[in-house]
Amino acid sequence: TPITTSFSSSSPDQDHPPEIGIGIDLGTTFSAVAYLKHGQTPTMIPIPHNGRTMPSLVSILPSNHDNDKEIVMVGREAAEAAHTYGVEPYCNVKRILGTGGKLSPDIVKVVPFVQPSPVGQTFKKNSLTNQIADAQNFPTLLRKSTTPLENDPATTLRPEVISSHVLRTLVETAQNHTHCRVTRAVIGVPAYFHDAQREATQQAAQLAGLDKVKLLRE
């Protein structure tokens, strides 16, 4: 069940739509969004082409045009792109948000395109201080699916970028459903998330266009 927020809508004027806050469940495998209908009833928002929940999948395809702008697909569309275009989607990205250093082999197996740092401490097998330091100094990156060359900084991206595509889809879904502008959100995060993982979640939300974000430990 997604986290719901008690943020209330602001009064509309002639130039701007009313602003609302939403609750987001940014899950490892599925994500969802909700709002307080009429300011009091928690209501999940159906996501077009997905339903009440959306797979936390992102596919990035090269553009067929000269503007070099990539095509981003999220949720079930990303899964369908895997069959149509043969491009594996990014998945399980939440597992590496705010991490760094030498990742556990179990993590590497389930996160496509992951490019862990060759240096640093081993994830989840050392102190919390080491985990946070590795996230800051030797961050985990993802290889761009459209440029499969390895060990080239120009072909990597931060996990926050992928998570921001999921969050942006949820924000746009809420705006289209409510006809309000979403500026604030409460996002549920696991209780075990350390400071670097929480900060990475905040950065993903900012990339998605959210002005104010509150993280709620699940």
PDB file of C-alpha atoms in Angstrom:
ATOM      1  CA  THR A   1       0.000   0.000   0.000  1.00  0.00           C
ATOM      2  CA  PRO A   2       1.519   3.369  -0.969  1.00  0.00           C
ATOM      3  CA  ILE A   3       2.227   6.011   1.624  1.00  0.00           C
ATOM      4  CA  THR A   4      -0.396   8.750   1.634  1.00  0.00           C
ATOM      5  CA  THR A   5       0.315  12.363   2.458  1.00  0.00           C
ATOM      6  CA  SER A   6      -1.551  14.880   4.548  1.00  0.00           C
ATOM      7  CA  PHE A   7      -0.463  17.808   2.387  1.00  0.00           C
ATOM      8  CA  SER A   8      -3.560  19.768   1.424  1.00  0.00           C
ATOM      9  CA  SER A   9      -4.359  21.484  -1.842  1.00  0.00           C
ATOM     10  CA  SER A  10      -3.656  25.177  -2.101  1.00  0.00           C
ATOM     11  CA  SER A  11      -6.262  27.589  -3.415  1.00  0.00           C
ATOM     12  CA  PRO A  12      -6.330  27.914  -7.204  1.00  0.00           C
ATOM     13  CA  ASP A  13      -6.069  31.218  -9.022  1.00  0.00           C
ATOM     14  CA  GLN A  14      -6.647  32.225 -12.609  1.00  0.00           C
ATOM     15  CA  ASP A  15      -3.062  31.637 -13.710  1.00  0.00           C
ATOM     16  CA  HIS A  16      -2.045  28.509 -11.828  1.00  0.00           C
ATOM     17  CA  PRO A  17      -3.754  25.186 -11.078  1.00  0.00           C
ATOM     18  CA  PRO A  18      -4.081  24.176  -7.424  1.00  0.00           C
ATOM     19  CA  GLU A  19      -1.082  22.437  -5.898  1.00  0.00           C
ATOM     20  CA  ILE A  20      -1.275  19.104  -4.104  1.00  0.00           C
ATOM     21  CA  GLY A  21       0.996  16.632  -2.376  1.00  0.00           C
ATOM     22  CA  ILE A  22       1.021  12.909  -3.091  1.00  0.00           C
ATOM     23  CA  GLY A  23       2.174   9.688  -1.471  1.00  0.00           C
ATOM     24  CA  ILE A  24       4.568   7.465  -3.407  1.00  0.00           C
ATOM     25  CA  ASP A  25       5.637   3.878  -2.922  1.00  0.00           C
ATOM     26  CA  LEU A  26       8.895   3.658  -4.892  1.00  0.00           C
ATOM     27  CA  GLY A  27       9.287  -0.086  -4.765  1.00  0.00           C
ATOM     28  CA  THR A  28      12.065  -2.374  -5.893  1.00  0.00           C
ATOM     29  CA  THR A  29       9.753  -4.272  -8.250  1.00  0.00           C
ATOM     30  CA  PHE A  30       6.500  -2.267  -8.289  1.00  0.00           C
ATOM     31  CA  SER A  31       5.616   1.365  -7.584  1.00  0.00           C
ATOM     32  CA  ALA A  32       2.362   3.184  -6.842  1.00  0.00           C
ATOM     33  CA  VAL A  33       0.971   6.645  -6.131  1.00  0.00           C
ATOM     34  CA  ALA A  34      -1.911   7.958  -4.011  1.00  0.00           C
ATOM     35  CA  TYR A  35      -3.452  11.231  -2.881  1.00  0.00           C
ATOM     36  CA  LEU A  36      -6.019  12.429  -0.369  1.00  0.00           C
ATOM     37  CA  LYS A  37      -9.277  12.695  -2.319  1.00  0.00           C
ATOM     38  CA  HIS A  38     -11.251  15.730  -1.173  1.00  0.00           C
ATOM     39  CA  GLY A  39      -8.431  16.276   1.282  1.00  0.00           C
ATOM     40  CA  GLN A  40      -9.384  13.346   3.493  1.00  0.00           C
ATOM     41  CA  THR A  41      -9.750   9.961   1.786  1.00  0.00           C
ATOM     42  CA  PRO A  42      -6.518   8.133   0.793  1.00  0.00           C
ATOM     43  CA  THR A  43      -7.018   7.045  -2.809  1.00  0.00           C
ATOM     44  CA  MET A  44      -4.696   5.119  -5.093  1.00  0.00           C
ATOM     45  CA  ILE A  45      -4.395   6.582  -8.573  1.00  0.00           C
ATOM     46  CA  PRO A  46      -4.663   4.167 -11.512  1.00  0.00           C
ATOM     47  CA  ILE A  47      -1.622   4.331 -13.760  1.00  0.00           C
ATOM     48  CA  PRO A  48      -2.410   4.237 -17.502  1.00  0.00           C
ATOM     49  CA  HIS A  49      -1.345   0.986 -19.200  1.00  0.00           C
ATOM     50  CA  ASN A  50      -0.393  -0.440 -15.787  1.00  0.00           C
ATOM     51  CA  GLY A  51      -3.191  -0.484 -13.219  1.00  0.00           C
ATOM     52  CA  ARG A  52      -2.993   0.312  -9.503  1.00  0.00           C
ATOM     53  CA  THR A  53       0.708  -0.540  -9.447  1.00  0.00           C
ATOM     54  CA  MET A  54       3.423  -0.153 -12.061  1.00  0.00           C
ATOM     55  CA  PRO A  55       6.526  -2.294 -12.578  1.00  0.00           C
ATOM     56  CA  SER A  56       9.624  -0.331 -11.552  1.00  0.00           C
ATOM     57  CA  LEU A  57      11.138  -0.848 -14.994  1.00  0.00           C
ATOM     58  CA  VAL A  58      12.791   1.668 -17.305  1.00  0.00           C
ATOM     59  CA  SER A  59      13.911   1.125 -20.900  1.00  0.00           C
ATOM     60  CA  ILE A  60      16.006   3.674 -22.764  1.00  0.00           C
ATOM     61  CA  LEU A  61      16.020   3.425 -26.540  1.00  0.00           C
ATOM     62  CA  PRO A  62      18.144   5.384 -29.008  1.00  0.00           C
ATOM     63  CA  SER A  63      16.260   7.997 -30.984  1.00  0.00           C
ATOM     64  CA  ASN A  64      15.554   7.435 -34.651  1.00  0.00           C
ATOM     65  CA  HIS A  65      15.943  11.151 -35.280  1.00  0.00           C
ATOM     66  CA  ASP A  66      18.889  13.509 -35.500  1.00  0.00           C
ATOM     67  CA  ASN A  67      18.244  15.295 -32.205  1.00  0.00           C
ATOM     68  CA  ASP A  68      19.979  12.469 -30.280  1.00  0.00           C
ATOM     69  CA  LYS A  69      17.228  12.539 -27.656  1.00  0.00           C
ATOM     70  CA  GLU A  70      16.708   9.096 -26.188  1.00  0.00           C
ATOM     71  CA  ILE A  71      13.287   7.500 -25.838  1.00  0.00           C
ATOM     72  CA  VAL A  72      12.378   6.556 -22.271  1.00  0.00           C
ATOM     73  CA  MET A  73       9.727   3.950 -21.499  1.00  0.00           C
ATOM     74  CA  VAL A  74       8.534   3.145 -17.986  1.00  0.00           C
ATOM     75  CA  GLY A  75       6.501   0.350 -16.403  1.00  0.00           C
ATOM     76  CA  ARG A  76       4.729  -2.158 -18.617  1.00  0.00           C
ATOM     77  CA  GLU A  77       5.780  -0.202 -21.699  1.00  0.00           C
ATOM     78  CA  ALA A  78       9.401  -0.843 -20.706  1.00  0.00           C
ATOM     79  CA  ALA A  79       8.664  -4.551 -20.361  1.00  0.00           C
ATOM     80  CA  GLU A  80       7.002  -4.590 -23.783  1.00  0.00           C
ATOM     81  CA  ALA A  81       9.992  -2.770 -25.277  1.00  0.00           C
ATOM     82  CA  ALA A  82      12.181  -5.644 -24.160  1.00  0.00           C
ATOM     83  CA  HIS A  83      10.180  -7.993 -26.387  1.00  0.00           C
ATOM     84  CA  THR A  84       9.712  -5.543 -29.258  1.00  0.00           C
ATOM     85  CA  TYR A  85      13.189  -4.032 -29.460  1.00  0.00           C
ATOM     86  CA  GLY A  86      15.295  -6.563 -27.593  1.00  0.00           C
ATOM     87  CA  VAL A  87      16.494  -3.953 -25.085  1.00  0.00           C
ATOM     88  CA  GLU A  88      16.723  -5.204 -21.523  1.00  0.00           C
ATOM     89  CA  PRO A  89      15.071  -2.790 -19.075  1.00  0.00           C
ATOM     90  CA  TYR A  90      16.657  -1.383 -15.961  1.00  0.00           C
ATOM     91  CA  CYS A  91      15.194  -3.108 -12.916  1.00  0.00           C
ATOM     92  CA  ASN A  92      15.827  -3.522  -9.188  1.00  0.00           C
ATOM     93  CA  VAL A  93      17.592  -0.154  -9.238  1.00  0.00           C
ATOM     94  CA  LYS A  94      16.379   0.618  -5.723  1.00  0.00           C
ATOM     95  CA  ARG A  95      18.836  -2.026  -4.510  1.00  0.00           C
ATOM     96  CA  ILE A  96      21.799   0.146  -5.515  1.00  0.00           C
ATOM     97  CA  LEU A  97      20.495   3.640  -4.733  1.00  0.00           C
ATOM     98  CA  GLY A  98      23.046   5.369  -2.547  1.00  0.00           C
ATOM     99  CA  THR A  99      25.518   2.481  -2.585  1.00  0.00           C
ATOM    100  CA  GLY A 100      29.150   2.258  -3.589  1.00  0.00           C
ATOM    101  CA  GLY A 101      32.298   0.184  -3.443  1.00  0.00           C
ATOM    102  CA  LYS A 102      32.378  -3.536  -4.048  1.00  0.00           C
ATOM    103  CA  LEU A 103      28.815  -4.751  -4.373  1.00  0.00           C
ATOM    104  CA  SER A 104      27.575  -8.110  -3.178  1.00  0.00           C
ATOM    105  CA  PRO A 105      27.504 -10.698  -6.008  1.00  0.00           C
ATOM    106  CA  ASP A 106      23.817 -11.238  -5.220  1.00  0.00           C
ATOM    107  CA  ILE A 107      23.130  -7.587  -6.062  1.00  0.00           C
ATOM    108  CA  VAL A 108      25.167  -7.677  -9.271  1.00  0.00           C
ATOM    109  CA  LYS A 109      23.171 -10.682 -10.491  1.00  0.00           C
ATOM    110  CA  VAL A 110      19.786  -8.967 -10.275  1.00  0.00           C
ATOM    111  CA  VAL A 111      20.600  -5.412 -11.418  1.00  0.00           C
ATOM    112  CA  PRO A 112      21.169  -5.247 -15.193  1.00  0.00           C
ATOM    113  CA  PHE A 113      23.835  -2.837 -16.449  1.00  0.00           C
ATOM    114  CA  VAL A 114      25.260  -2.308 -12.959  1.00  0.00           C
ATOM    115  CA  GLN A 115      28.852  -1.133 -12.914  1.00  0.00           C
ATOM    116  CA  PRO A 116      30.146  -1.334  -9.338  1.00  0.00           C
ATOM    117  CA  SER A 117      33.291   0.446  -8.306  1.00  0.00           C
ATOM    118  CA  PRO A 118      36.356  -1.841  -8.281  1.00  0.00           C
ATOM    119  CA  VAL A 119      37.507  -0.270  -5.017  1.00  0.00           C
ATOM    120  CA  GLY A 120      35.998   0.365  -1.600  1.00  0.00           C
ATOM    121  CA  GLN A 121      34.504  -1.836   1.076  1.00  0.00           C
ATOM    122  CA  THR A 122      32.137  -4.729   0.410  1.00  0.00           C
ATOM    123  CA  PHE A 123      28.487  -3.685   0.523  1.00  0.00           C
ATOM    124  CA  LYS A 124      26.589  -4.758   3.669  1.00  0.00           C
ATOM    125  CA  LYS A 125      29.595  -6.587   5.143  1.00  0.00           C
ATOM    126  CA  ASN A 126      31.295  -3.686   6.858  1.00  0.00           C
ATOM    127  CA  SER A 127      30.348  -0.839   9.117  1.00  0.00           C
ATOM    128  CA  LEU A 128      27.646   1.678   8.293  1.00  0.00           C
ATOM    129  CA  THR A 129      30.335   4.356   8.184  1.00  0.00           C
ATOM    130  CA  ASN A 130      32.176   2.449   5.443  1.00  0.00           C
ATOM    131  CA  GLN A 131      28.981   1.983   3.433  1.00  0.00           C
ATOM    132  CA  ILE A 132      28.233   5.704   3.473  1.00  0.00           C
ATOM    133  CA  ALA A 133      31.846   6.585   2.651  1.00  0.00           C
ATOM    134  CA  ASP A 134      31.845   4.191  -0.309  1.00  0.00           C
ATOM    135  CA  ALA A 135      28.591   5.688  -1.620  1.00  0.00           C
ATOM    136  CA  GLN A 136      30.182   9.133  -1.540  1.00  0.00           C
ATOM    137  CA  ASN A 137      33.658   8.245  -2.816  1.00  0.00           C
ATOM    138  CA  PHE A 138      33.090   5.184  -5.028  1.00  0.00           C
ATOM    139  CA  PRO A 139      29.436   5.402  -6.149  1.00  0.00           C
ATOM    140  CA  THR A 140      27.718   2.553  -7.928  1.00  0.00           C
ATOM    141  CA  LEU A 141      26.911   3.457 -11.531  1.00  0.00           C
ATOM    142  CA  LEU A 142      24.824   1.978 -14.305  1.00  0.00           C
ATOM    143  CA  ARG A 143      26.004   1.416 -17.839  1.00  0.00           C
ATOM    144  CA  LYS A 144      23.868   3.114 -20.480  1.00  0.00           C
ATOM    145  CA  SER A 145      21.868   0.451 -22.268  1.00  0.00           C
ATOM    146  CA  THR A 146      22.215   2.358 -25.542  1.00  0.00           C
ATOM    147  CA  THR A 147      26.026   2.464 -25.320  1.00  0.00           C
ATOM    148  CA  PRO A 148      27.246  -0.912 -24.063  1.00  0.00           C
ATOM    149  CA  LEU A 149      30.935   0.021 -23.788  1.00  0.00           C
ATOM    150  CA  GLU A 150      32.243  -0.560 -20.291  1.00  0.00           C
ATOM    151  CA  ASN A 151      34.547   1.540 -18.097  1.00  0.00           C
ATOM    152  CA  ASP A 152      33.871   4.757 -20.007  1.00  0.00           C
ATOM    153  CA  PRO A 153      32.475   7.647 -17.903  1.00  0.00           C
ATOM    154  CA  ALA A 154      30.582   8.948 -20.938  1.00  0.00           C
ATOM    155  CA  THR A 155      28.534   5.749 -21.070  1.00  0.00           C
ATOM    156  CA  THR A 156      27.432   5.592 -17.435  1.00  0.00           C
ATOM    157  CA  LEU A 157      24.670   7.188 -15.395  1.00  0.00           C
ATOM    158  CA  ARG A 158      23.637   7.389 -11.766  1.00  0.00           C
ATOM    159  CA  PRO A 159      20.893   5.087 -10.451  1.00  0.00           C
ATOM    160  CA  GLU A 160      19.031   8.212  -9.331  1.00  0.00           C
ATOM    161  CA  VAL A 161      18.419   9.069 -12.992  1.00  0.00           C
ATOM    162  CA  ILE A 162      16.618   5.782 -13.599  1.00  0.00           C
ATOM    163  CA  SER A 163      14.567   6.112 -10.416  1.00  0.00           C
ATOM    164  CA  SER A 164      13.643   9.659 -11.416  1.00  0.00           C
ATOM    165  CA  HIS A 165      11.962   8.327 -14.572  1.00  0.00           C
ATOM    166  CA  VAL A 166       9.729   6.110 -12.427  1.00  0.00           C
ATOM    167  CA  LEU A 167       8.949   8.984 -10.076  1.00  0.00           C
ATOM    168  CA  ARG A 168       8.251  11.391 -12.942  1.00  0.00           C
ATOM    169  CA  THR A 169       5.745   8.959 -14.431  1.00  0.00           C
ATOM    170  CA  LEU A 170       3.942   8.742 -11.082  1.00  0.00           C
ATOM    171  CA  VAL A 171       3.935  12.529 -10.702  1.00  0.00           C
ATOM    172  CA  GLU A 172       2.558  13.049 -14.212  1.00  0.00           C
ATOM    173  CA  THR A 173      -0.072  10.381 -13.584  1.00  0.00           C
ATOM    174  CA  ALA A 174      -1.217  12.184 -10.441  1.00  0.00           C
ATOM    175  CA  GLN A 175      -1.323  15.547 -12.205  1.00  0.00           C
ATOM    176  CA  ASN A 176      -3.360  14.207 -15.110  1.00  0.00           C
ATOM    177  CA  HIS A 177      -5.752  12.436 -12.744  1.00  0.00           C
ATOM    178  CA  THR A 178      -6.334  15.344 -10.350  1.00  0.00           C
ATOM    179  CA  HIS A 179      -5.814  18.285 -12.735  1.00  0.00           C
ATOM    180  CA  CYS A 180      -3.580  19.754 -10.044  1.00  0.00           C
ATOM    181  CA  ARG A 181       0.112  20.551  -9.960  1.00  0.00           C
ATOM    182  CA  VAL A 182       2.104  18.152  -7.794  1.00  0.00           C
ATOM    183  CA  THR A 183       4.845  19.970  -5.904  1.00  0.00           C
ATOM    184  CA  ARG A 184       5.236  17.851  -2.781  1.00  0.00           C
ATOM    185  CA  ALA A 185       5.444  14.180  -1.958  1.00  0.00           C
ATOM    186  CA  VAL A 186       5.899  11.725   0.860  1.00  0.00           C
ATOM    187  CA  ILE A 187       8.011   8.777  -0.281  1.00  0.00           C
ATOM    188  CA  GLY A 188       8.270   5.602   1.749  1.00  0.00           C
ATOM    189  CA  VAL A 189      11.795   4.250   2.238  1.00  0.00           C
ATOM    190  CA  PRO A 190      12.940   1.086   4.024  1.00  0.00           C
ATOM    191  CA  ALA A 191      13.841   1.517   7.679  1.00  0.00           C
ATOM    192  CA  TYR A 192      17.323   0.125   6.962  1.00  0.00           C
ATOM    193  CA  PHE A 193      18.193   2.857   4.432  1.00  0.00           C
ATOM    194  CA  HIS A 194      21.250   4.796   5.593  1.00  0.00           C
ATOM    195  CA  ASP A 195      21.852   8.497   4.982  1.00  0.00           C
ATOM    196  CA  ALA A 196      23.407   8.039   1.524  1.00  0.00           C
ATOM    197  CA  GLN A 197      20.467   5.923   0.348  1.00  0.00           C
ATOM    198  CA  ARG A 198      17.989   8.444   1.677  1.00  0.00           C
ATOM    199  CA  GLU A 199      19.890  11.276   0.001  1.00  0.00           C
ATOM    200  CA  ALA A 200      19.902   9.376  -3.310  1.00  0.00           C
ATOM    201  CA  THR A 201      16.122   8.979  -3.051  1.00  0.00           C
ATOM    202  CA  GLN A 202      15.807  12.723  -2.454  1.00  0.00           C
ATOM    203  CA  GLN A 203      17.962  13.451  -5.503  1.00  0.00           C
ATOM    204  CA  ALA A 204      15.851  11.159  -7.683  1.00  0.00           C
ATOM    205  CA  ALA A 205      12.738  13.016  -6.542  1.00  0.00           C
ATOM    206  CA  GLN A 206      14.312  16.371  -7.342  1.00  0.00           C
ATOM    207  CA  LEU A 207      15.249  15.145 -10.822  1.00  0.00           C
ATOM    208  CA  ALA A 208      11.587  14.179 -11.240  1.00  0.00           C
ATOM    209  CA  GLY A 209      10.552  17.774 -10.556  1.00  0.00           C
ATOM    210  CA  LEU A 210       9.364  17.472  -6.967  1.00  0.00           C
ATOM    211  CA  ASP A 211      10.053  20.665  -5.027  1.00  0.00           C
ATOM    212  CA  LYS A 212       9.450  19.305  -1.539  1.00  0.00           C
ATOM    213  CA  VAL A 213       9.972  15.716  -0.461  1.00  0.00           C
ATOM    214  CA  LYS A 214       9.519  14.017   2.891  1.00  0.00           C
ATOM    215  CA  LEU A 215      10.909  10.521   3.386  1.00  0.00           C
ATOM    216  CA  LEU A 216       8.924   8.229   5.657  1.00  0.00           C
ATOM    217  CA  ARG A 217      10.577   5.137   7.100  1.00  0.00           C
ATOM    218  CA  GLU A 218       8.492   2.041   6.400  1.00  0.00           C
TER     219      GLU A 218
END
